[in-house]
């Protein structure tokens, strides 16, 4: 009798953790706030940037959040970092010469009243357009007949990717990638891409493939625009990304 009771009790004790685990799994799956806290700083950056881009958040709130996320990105990623600590960058279109950069002597770079927190409504052109040979605008290089690869100019974390641009979207960047270098506190922006092969949260190193040059984006899509990559660099000052001019480095092929 005593033996039977005790074994029955054991069985009940065994059953309870299984039921409890199932309950916990369901609880975590169904509670969106708990789910949100699991996403990590790169995906949070991506969601925050979408709000900035679409004008859905105040500058003050956005800067405050960005500052916190940059600190989390540094903390989460520097542990396993094997990035390059020098200040040079690579050229984003391998095989293309520096004179593919638009304008004269880097004149394509215009800060004017640019403010990162103006999102899609920003003024100025705080970057460089690098043109490919694509007279028939099919997105392929006229000489090789192949898509033109876009590579990362430095080490960093992919913090935002937009993949689904199609006309008549008014989004200026089209299909784009934002990369954050947590060592230098610097952002790198690649816009108007066609294909994108990286994901938010992924670590990339200099020379890693990001995607291919495309014609996506409000002003890059119409016929009047020759096919190009838009490339920009921002230095973050306490969560406030300020444009910087990479022209001298790009002109030397990235060094
Ligand atoms: Zn541009």
mmCIF file of C-alpha atoms and ligand atoms in Angstrom:
data_model
loop_
_atom_site.group_PDB
_atom_site.id
_atom_site.type_symbol
_atom_site.label_atom_id
_atom_site.label_comp_id
_atom_site.label_asym_id
_atom_site.label_seq_id
_atom_site.Cartn_x
_atom_site.Cartn_y
_atom_site.Cartn_z
ATOM 1 C CA UNK A 1 0.000 0.000 0.000
ATOM 2 C CA UNK A 2 2.709 2.389 0.996
ATOM 3 C CA UNK A 3 4.780 1.358 -1.965
ATOM 4 C CA UNK A 4 1.872 1.864 -4.395
ATOM 5 C CA UNK A 5 1.111 5.292 -2.967
ATOM 6 C CA UNK A 6 4.653 6.452 -3.241
ATOM 7 C CA UNK A 7 5.071 5.267 -6.865
ATOM 8 C CA UNK A 8 1.784 6.924 -7.807
ATOM 9 C CA UNK A 9 2.998 10.141 -6.218
ATOM 10 C CA UNK A 10 6.229 9.932 -8.230
ATOM 11 C CA UNK A 11 4.268 9.568 -11.433
ATOM 12 C CA UNK A 12 2.286 12.671 -10.628
ATOM 13 C CA UNK A 13 5.462 14.630 -9.870
ATOM 14 C CA UNK A 14 6.909 13.531 -13.231
ATOM 15 C CA UNK A 15 3.773 14.661 -15.114
ATOM 16 C CA UNK A 16 3.761 18.112 -13.629
ATOM 17 C CA UNK A 17 7.015 19.475 -15.155
ATOM 18 C CA UNK A 18 5.927 18.351 -18.625
ATOM 19 C CA UNK A 19 2.624 20.174 -18.303
ATOM 20 C CA UNK A 20 4.363 23.195 -16.785
ATOM 21 C CA UNK A 21 6.965 23.334 -19.600
ATOM 22 C CA UNK A 22 4.241 23.194 -22.247
ATOM 23 C CA UNK A 23 2.432 26.000 -20.443
ATOM 24 C CA UNK A 24 5.621 28.104 -20.342
ATOM 25 C CA UNK A 25 6.333 27.513 -24.046
ATOM 26 C CA UNK A 26 2.780 28.571 -24.955
ATOM 27 C CA UNK A 27 3.048 31.587 -22.653
ATOM 28 C CA UNK A 28 6.271 32.807 -24.297
ATOM 29 C CA UNK A 29 4.914 32.201 -27.783
ATOM 30 C CA UNK A 30 1.653 34.013 -27.182
ATOM 31 C CA UNK A 31 2.879 37.023 -25.192
ATOM 32 C CA UNK A 32 4.041 39.643 -27.733
ATOM 33 C CA UNK A 33 5.886 41.796 -25.173
ATOM 34 C CA UNK A 34 8.059 38.878 -24.088
ATOM 35 C CA UNK A 35 8.617 37.995 -27.701
ATOM 36 C CA UNK A 36 9.723 41.564 -28.443
ATOM 37 C CA UNK A 37 12.362 41.521 -25.721
ATOM 38 C CA UNK A 38 13.976 38.510 -27.405
ATOM 39 C CA UNK A 39 14.718 40.246 -30.722
ATOM 40 C CA UNK A 40 18.069 41.837 -29.922
ATOM 41 C CA UNK A 41 19.475 45.298 -30.620
ATOM 42 C CA UNK A 42 20.006 44.902 -34.391
ATOM 43 C CA UNK A 43 16.362 44.111 -35.068
ATOM 44 C CA UNK A 44 15.323 46.852 -32.636
ATOM 45 C CA UNK A 45 17.492 49.285 -34.621
ATOM 46 C CA UNK A 46 15.752 48.161 -37.807
ATOM 47 C CA UNK A 47 12.292 48.753 -36.292
ATOM 48 C CA UNK A 48 13.348 52.135 -34.891
ATOM 49 C CA UNK A 49 14.829 53.198 -38.228
ATOM 50 C CA UNK A 50 11.572 52.349 -40.021
ATOM 51 C CA UNK A 51 9.811 54.778 -37.648
ATOM 52 C CA UNK A 52 12.457 57.493 -38.235
ATOM 53 C CA UNK A 53 12.285 56.955 -41.998
ATOM 54 C CA UNK A 54 8.503 57.256 -42.019
ATOM 55 C CA UNK A 55 8.376 60.256 -39.644
ATOM 56 C CA UNK A 56 6.582 58.336 -36.889
ATOM 57 C CA UNK A 57 8.837 59.312 -33.958
ATOM 58 C CA UNK A 58 10.159 62.594 -32.521
ATOM 59 C CA UNK A 59 13.857 63.455 -32.968
ATOM 60 C CA UNK A 60 14.426 63.554 -29.212
ATOM 61 C CA UNK A 61 12.893 60.142 -28.570
ATOM 62 C CA UNK A 62 14.640 58.610 -31.579
ATOM 63 C CA UNK A 63 18.077 59.941 -30.567
ATOM 64 C CA UNK A 64 17.625 58.701 -27.022
ATOM 65 C CA UNK A 65 16.679 55.212 -28.243
ATOM 66 C CA UNK A 66 19.470 55.136 -30.820
ATOM 67 C CA UNK A 67 22.048 55.986 -28.163
ATOM 68 C CA UNK A 68 20.853 53.068 -26.015
ATOM 69 C CA UNK A 69 20.823 50.667 -28.968
ATOM 70 C CA UNK A 70 24.356 51.635 -30.013
ATOM 71 C CA UNK A 71 25.556 50.802 -26.531
ATOM 72 C CA UNK A 72 23.754 47.401 -26.667
ATOM 73 C CA UNK A 73 25.194 46.701 -30.131
ATOM 74 C CA UNK A 74 28.706 47.417 -28.858
ATOM 75 C CA UNK A 75 28.163 45.213 -25.829
ATOM 76 C CA UNK A 76 26.584 42.299 -27.736
ATOM 77 C CA UNK A 77 28.919 42.184 -30.692
ATOM 78 C CA UNK A 78 32.384 43.245 -29.539
ATOM 79 C CA UNK A 79 32.840 40.011 -27.562
ATOM 80 C CA UNK A 80 33.361 37.979 -30.727
ATOM 81 C CA UNK A 81 34.646 40.748 -32.933
ATOM 82 C CA UNK A 82 37.379 40.080 -35.454
ATOM 83 C CA UNK A 83 36.957 43.277 -37.418
ATOM 84 C CA UNK A 84 39.697 45.503 -38.737
ATOM 85 C CA UNK A 85 40.558 48.368 -36.412
ATOM 86 C CA UNK A 86 42.144 50.680 -38.993
ATOM 87 C CA UNK A 87 40.389 53.697 -40.409
ATOM 88 C CA UNK A 88 40.495 52.773 -44.106
ATOM 89 C CA UNK A 89 37.536 51.477 -46.078
ATOM 90 C CA UNK A 90 37.237 49.321 -49.166
ATOM 91 C CA UNK A 91 35.570 50.305 -52.436
ATOM 92 C CA UNK A 92 31.926 49.153 -52.496
ATOM 93 C CA UNK A 93 31.922 48.100 -56.169
ATOM 94 C CA UNK A 94 34.834 45.710 -56.796
ATOM 95 C CA UNK A 95 36.354 46.097 -60.233
ATOM 96 C CA UNK A 96 35.009 49.616 -60.723
ATOM 97 C CA UNK A 97 37.468 52.533 -60.710
ATOM 98 C CA UNK A 98 37.192 55.578 -58.421
ATOM 99 C CA UNK A 99 36.223 57.737 -61.405
ATOM 100 C CA UNK A 100 32.869 55.933 -61.430
ATOM 101 C CA UNK A 101 31.993 58.266 -58.528
ATOM 102 C CA UNK A 102 29.526 60.884 -59.782
ATOM 103 C CA UNK A 103 30.102 64.644 -59.888
ATOM 104 C CA UNK A 104 33.364 66.532 -60.235
ATOM 105 C CA UNK A 105 35.896 66.062 -57.467
ATOM 106 C CA UNK A 106 33.250 64.641 -55.178
ATOM 107 C CA UNK A 107 30.693 67.404 -55.829
ATOM 108 C CA UNK A 108 27.826 64.897 -55.477
ATOM 109 C CA UNK A 109 28.198 65.155 -51.697
ATOM 110 C CA UNK A 110 26.004 67.985 -50.365
ATOM 111 C CA UNK A 111 25.079 68.241 -46.702
ATOM 112 C CA UNK A 112 22.916 71.409 -46.903
ATOM 113 C CA UNK A 113 20.369 71.080 -44.085
ATOM 114 C CA UNK A 114 20.578 67.304 -43.873
ATOM 115 C CA UNK A 115 19.277 65.756 -40.663
ATOM 116 C CA UNK A 116 19.286 61.976 -40.183
ATOM 117 C CA UNK A 117 16.087 62.221 -38.141
ATOM 118 C CA UNK A 118 14.184 63.771 -41.070
ATOM 119 C CA UNK A 119 14.083 60.229 -42.486
ATOM 120 C CA UNK A 120 12.689 59.929 -45.998
ATOM 121 C CA UNK A 121 12.006 63.702 -46.037
ATOM 122 C CA UNK A 122 15.652 64.665 -45.514
ATOM 123 C CA UNK A 123 17.352 67.500 -47.383
ATOM 124 C CA UNK A 124 20.746 67.421 -49.096
ATOM 125 C CA UNK A 125 22.619 64.458 -50.553
ATOM 126 C CA UNK A 126 25.134 63.409 -47.912
ATOM 127 C CA UNK A 127 26.700 60.589 -49.930
ATOM 128 C CA UNK A 128 28.175 59.610 -53.277
ATOM 129 C CA UNK A 129 26.586 57.987 -56.292
ATOM 130 C CA UNK A 130 28.822 55.401 -57.943
ATOM 131 C CA UNK A 131 27.698 54.703 -61.503
ATOM 132 C CA UNK A 132 27.911 51.400 -63.343
ATOM 133 C CA UNK A 133 28.074 50.853 -67.105
ATOM 134 C CA UNK A 134 24.424 50.192 -67.897
ATOM 135 C CA UNK A 135 23.279 52.160 -70.955
ATOM 136 C CA UNK A 136 20.191 50.005 -71.557
ATOM 137 C CA UNK A 137 19.236 50.229 -67.849
ATOM 138 C CA UNK A 138 18.689 46.504 -67.441
ATOM 139 C CA UNK A 139 20.706 46.564 -64.195
ATOM 140 C CA UNK A 140 23.502 44.499 -65.748
ATOM 141 C CA UNK A 141 27.022 45.639 -66.565
ATOM 142 C CA UNK A 142 27.181 46.351 -70.330
ATOM 143 C CA UNK A 143 30.586 44.677 -70.670
ATOM 144 C CA UNK A 144 30.207 41.562 -68.520
ATOM 145 C CA UNK A 145 26.428 41.151 -68.940
ATOM 146 C CA UNK A 146 26.277 40.330 -65.233
ATOM 147 C CA UNK A 147 24.865 42.067 -62.139
ATOM 148 C CA UNK A 148 27.370 44.310 -60.329
ATOM 149 C CA UNK A 149 28.246 43.165 -56.834
ATOM 150 C CA UNK A 150 28.045 45.519 -53.857
ATOM 151 C CA UNK A 151 30.421 44.635 -51.011
ATOM 152 C CA UNK A 152 30.821 45.939 -47.483
ATOM 153 C CA UNK A 153 33.607 48.512 -47.185
ATOM 154 C CA UNK A 154 34.329 47.565 -43.556
ATOM 155 C CA UNK A 155 33.319 45.316 -40.657
ATOM 156 C CA UNK A 156 29.945 45.865 -39.059
ATOM 157 C CA UNK A 157 26.542 44.606 -38.042
ATOM 158 C CA UNK A 158 23.670 44.688 -40.501
ATOM 159 C CA UNK A 159 21.132 46.840 -38.646
ATOM 160 C CA UNK A 160 18.531 47.429 -41.350
ATOM 161 C CA UNK A 161 17.534 45.922 -44.663
ATOM 162 C CA UNK A 162 14.728 46.962 -46.987
ATOM 163 C CA UNK A 163 13.905 44.364 -49.592
ATOM 164 C CA UNK A 164 10.486 45.003 -50.983
ATOM 165 C CA UNK A 165 10.691 48.299 -52.817
ATOM 166 C CA UNK A 166 8.564 48.558 -55.927
ATOM 167 C CA UNK A 167 7.116 51.549 -57.787
ATOM 168 C CA UNK A 168 5.202 53.725 -57.020
ATOM 169 C CA UNK A 169 6.648 53.657 -53.462
ATOM 170 C CA UNK A 170 7.991 57.113 -52.532
ATOM 171 C CA UNK A 171 10.819 55.591 -50.509
ATOM 172 C CA UNK A 172 14.010 57.217 -51.765
ATOM 173 C CA UNK A 173 16.505 54.536 -50.746
ATOM 174 C CA UNK A 174 14.649 51.704 -52.483
ATOM 175 C CA UNK A 175 16.194 48.409 -51.452
ATOM 176 C CA UNK A 176 18.891 49.400 -48.969
ATOM 177 C CA UNK A 177 21.256 48.119 -46.284
ATOM 178 C CA UNK A 178 22.447 49.958 -43.148
ATOM 179 C CA UNK A 179 25.560 48.635 -41.420
ATOM 180 C CA UNK A 180 26.849 49.766 -38.013
ATOM 181 C CA UNK A 181 30.508 49.549 -37.059
ATOM 182 C CA UNK A 182 30.443 49.367 -33.240
ATOM 183 C CA UNK A 183 34.184 50.035 -32.954
ATOM 184 C CA UNK A 184 34.071 53.439 -34.650
ATOM 185 C CA UNK A 185 30.416 54.213 -33.924
ATOM 186 C CA UNK A 186 29.877 54.677 -37.648
ATOM 187 C CA UNK A 187 27.037 53.856 -40.041
ATOM 188 C CA UNK A 188 27.354 52.809 -43.685
ATOM 189 C CA UNK A 189 24.406 53.093 -46.044
ATOM 190 C CA UNK A 190 24.053 51.340 -49.414
ATOM 191 C CA UNK A 191 20.947 52.272 -51.420
ATOM 192 C CA UNK A 192 19.112 51.492 -54.699
ATOM 193 C CA UNK A 193 20.163 47.822 -54.616
ATOM 194 C CA UNK A 194 18.461 45.079 -56.577
ATOM 195 C CA UNK A 195 19.179 41.819 -54.765
ATOM 196 C CA UNK A 196 20.213 41.799 -51.081
ATOM 197 C CA UNK A 197 21.914 38.756 -49.566
ATOM 198 C CA UNK A 198 22.398 39.834 -45.924
ATOM 199 C CA UNK A 199 20.006 39.854 -42.975
ATOM 200 C CA UNK A 200 19.508 42.088 -39.952
ATOM 201 C CA UNK A 201 21.786 40.968 -37.105
ATOM 202 C CA UNK A 202 24.416 39.460 -39.402
ATOM 203 C CA UNK A 203 28.066 40.449 -38.932
ATOM 204 C CA UNK A 204 29.865 41.338 -42.146
ATOM 205 C CA UNK A 205 33.523 41.999 -42.860
ATOM 206 C CA UNK A 206 35.293 44.093 -45.462
ATOM 207 C CA UNK A 207 34.716 42.652 -48.908
ATOM 208 C CA UNK A 208 31.678 40.561 -47.919
ATOM 209 C CA UNK A 209 28.934 40.563 -50.494
ATOM 210 C CA UNK A 210 25.818 42.601 -49.596
ATOM 211 C CA UNK A 211 23.874 42.325 -52.853
ATOM 212 C CA UNK A 212 23.812 43.809 -56.351
ATOM 213 C CA UNK A 213 23.443 47.293 -57.823
ATOM 214 C CA UNK A 214 19.858 48.028 -58.828
ATOM 215 C CA UNK A 215 17.499 50.818 -59.822
ATOM 216 C CA UNK A 216 15.202 50.854 -56.787
ATOM 217 C CA UNK A 217 14.053 54.071 -55.075
ATOM 218 C CA UNK A 218 11.923 57.084 -55.961
ATOM 219 C CA UNK A 219 14.588 58.959 -57.985
ATOM 220 C CA UNK A 220 16.766 56.004 -59.016
ATOM 221 C CA UNK A 221 13.959 54.154 -60.785
ATOM 222 C CA UNK A 222 12.961 56.665 -63.563
ATOM 223 C CA UNK A 223 14.735 56.510 -66.939
ATOM 224 C CA UNK A 224 16.443 59.887 -66.367
ATOM 225 C CA UNK A 225 18.614 58.295 -63.673
ATOM 226 C CA UNK A 226 21.667 56.272 -64.748
ATOM 227 C CA UNK A 227 22.106 53.050 -62.747
ATOM 228 C CA UNK A 228 24.165 53.660 -59.606
ATOM 229 C CA UNK A 229 24.883 52.768 -55.997
ATOM 230 C CA UNK A 230 24.211 55.474 -53.420
ATOM 231 C CA UNK A 231 26.828 55.183 -50.665
ATOM 232 C CA UNK A 232 26.935 57.224 -47.452
ATOM 233 C CA UNK A 233 28.808 57.231 -44.132
ATOM 234 C CA UNK A 234 27.589 58.696 -40.836
ATOM 235 C CA UNK A 235 29.503 59.180 -37.599
ATOM 236 C CA UNK A 236 27.264 58.822 -34.574
ATOM 237 C CA UNK A 237 27.613 61.525 -31.913
ATOM 238 C CA UNK A 238 25.806 60.194 -28.816
ATOM 239 C CA UNK A 239 23.069 58.618 -30.930
ATOM 240 C CA UNK A 240 22.975 61.433 -33.521
ATOM 241 C CA UNK A 241 24.326 60.150 -36.869
ATOM 242 C CA UNK A 242 26.122 62.998 -38.677
ATOM 243 C CA UNK A 243 27.184 62.618 -42.311
ATOM 244 C CA UNK A 244 30.883 62.406 -43.095
ATOM 245 C CA UNK A 245 32.515 62.587 -46.498
ATOM 246 C CA UNK A 246 34.317 59.403 -47.587
ATOM 247 C CA UNK A 247 35.397 60.939 -50.921
ATOM 248 C CA UNK A 248 39.155 61.064 -50.311
ATOM 249 C CA UNK A 249 39.153 57.419 -49.217
ATOM 250 C CA UNK A 250 36.946 56.281 -52.098
ATOM 251 C CA UNK A 251 39.127 58.167 -54.574
ATOM 252 C CA UNK A 252 42.143 56.198 -53.392
ATOM 253 C CA UNK A 253 40.150 53.005 -53.901
ATOM 254 C CA UNK A 254 39.135 52.940 -50.278
ATOM 255 C CA UNK A 255 42.469 53.560 -48.488
HETATM 256 ZN ZN1 LIG B 1 22.481 59.328 -54.286
#
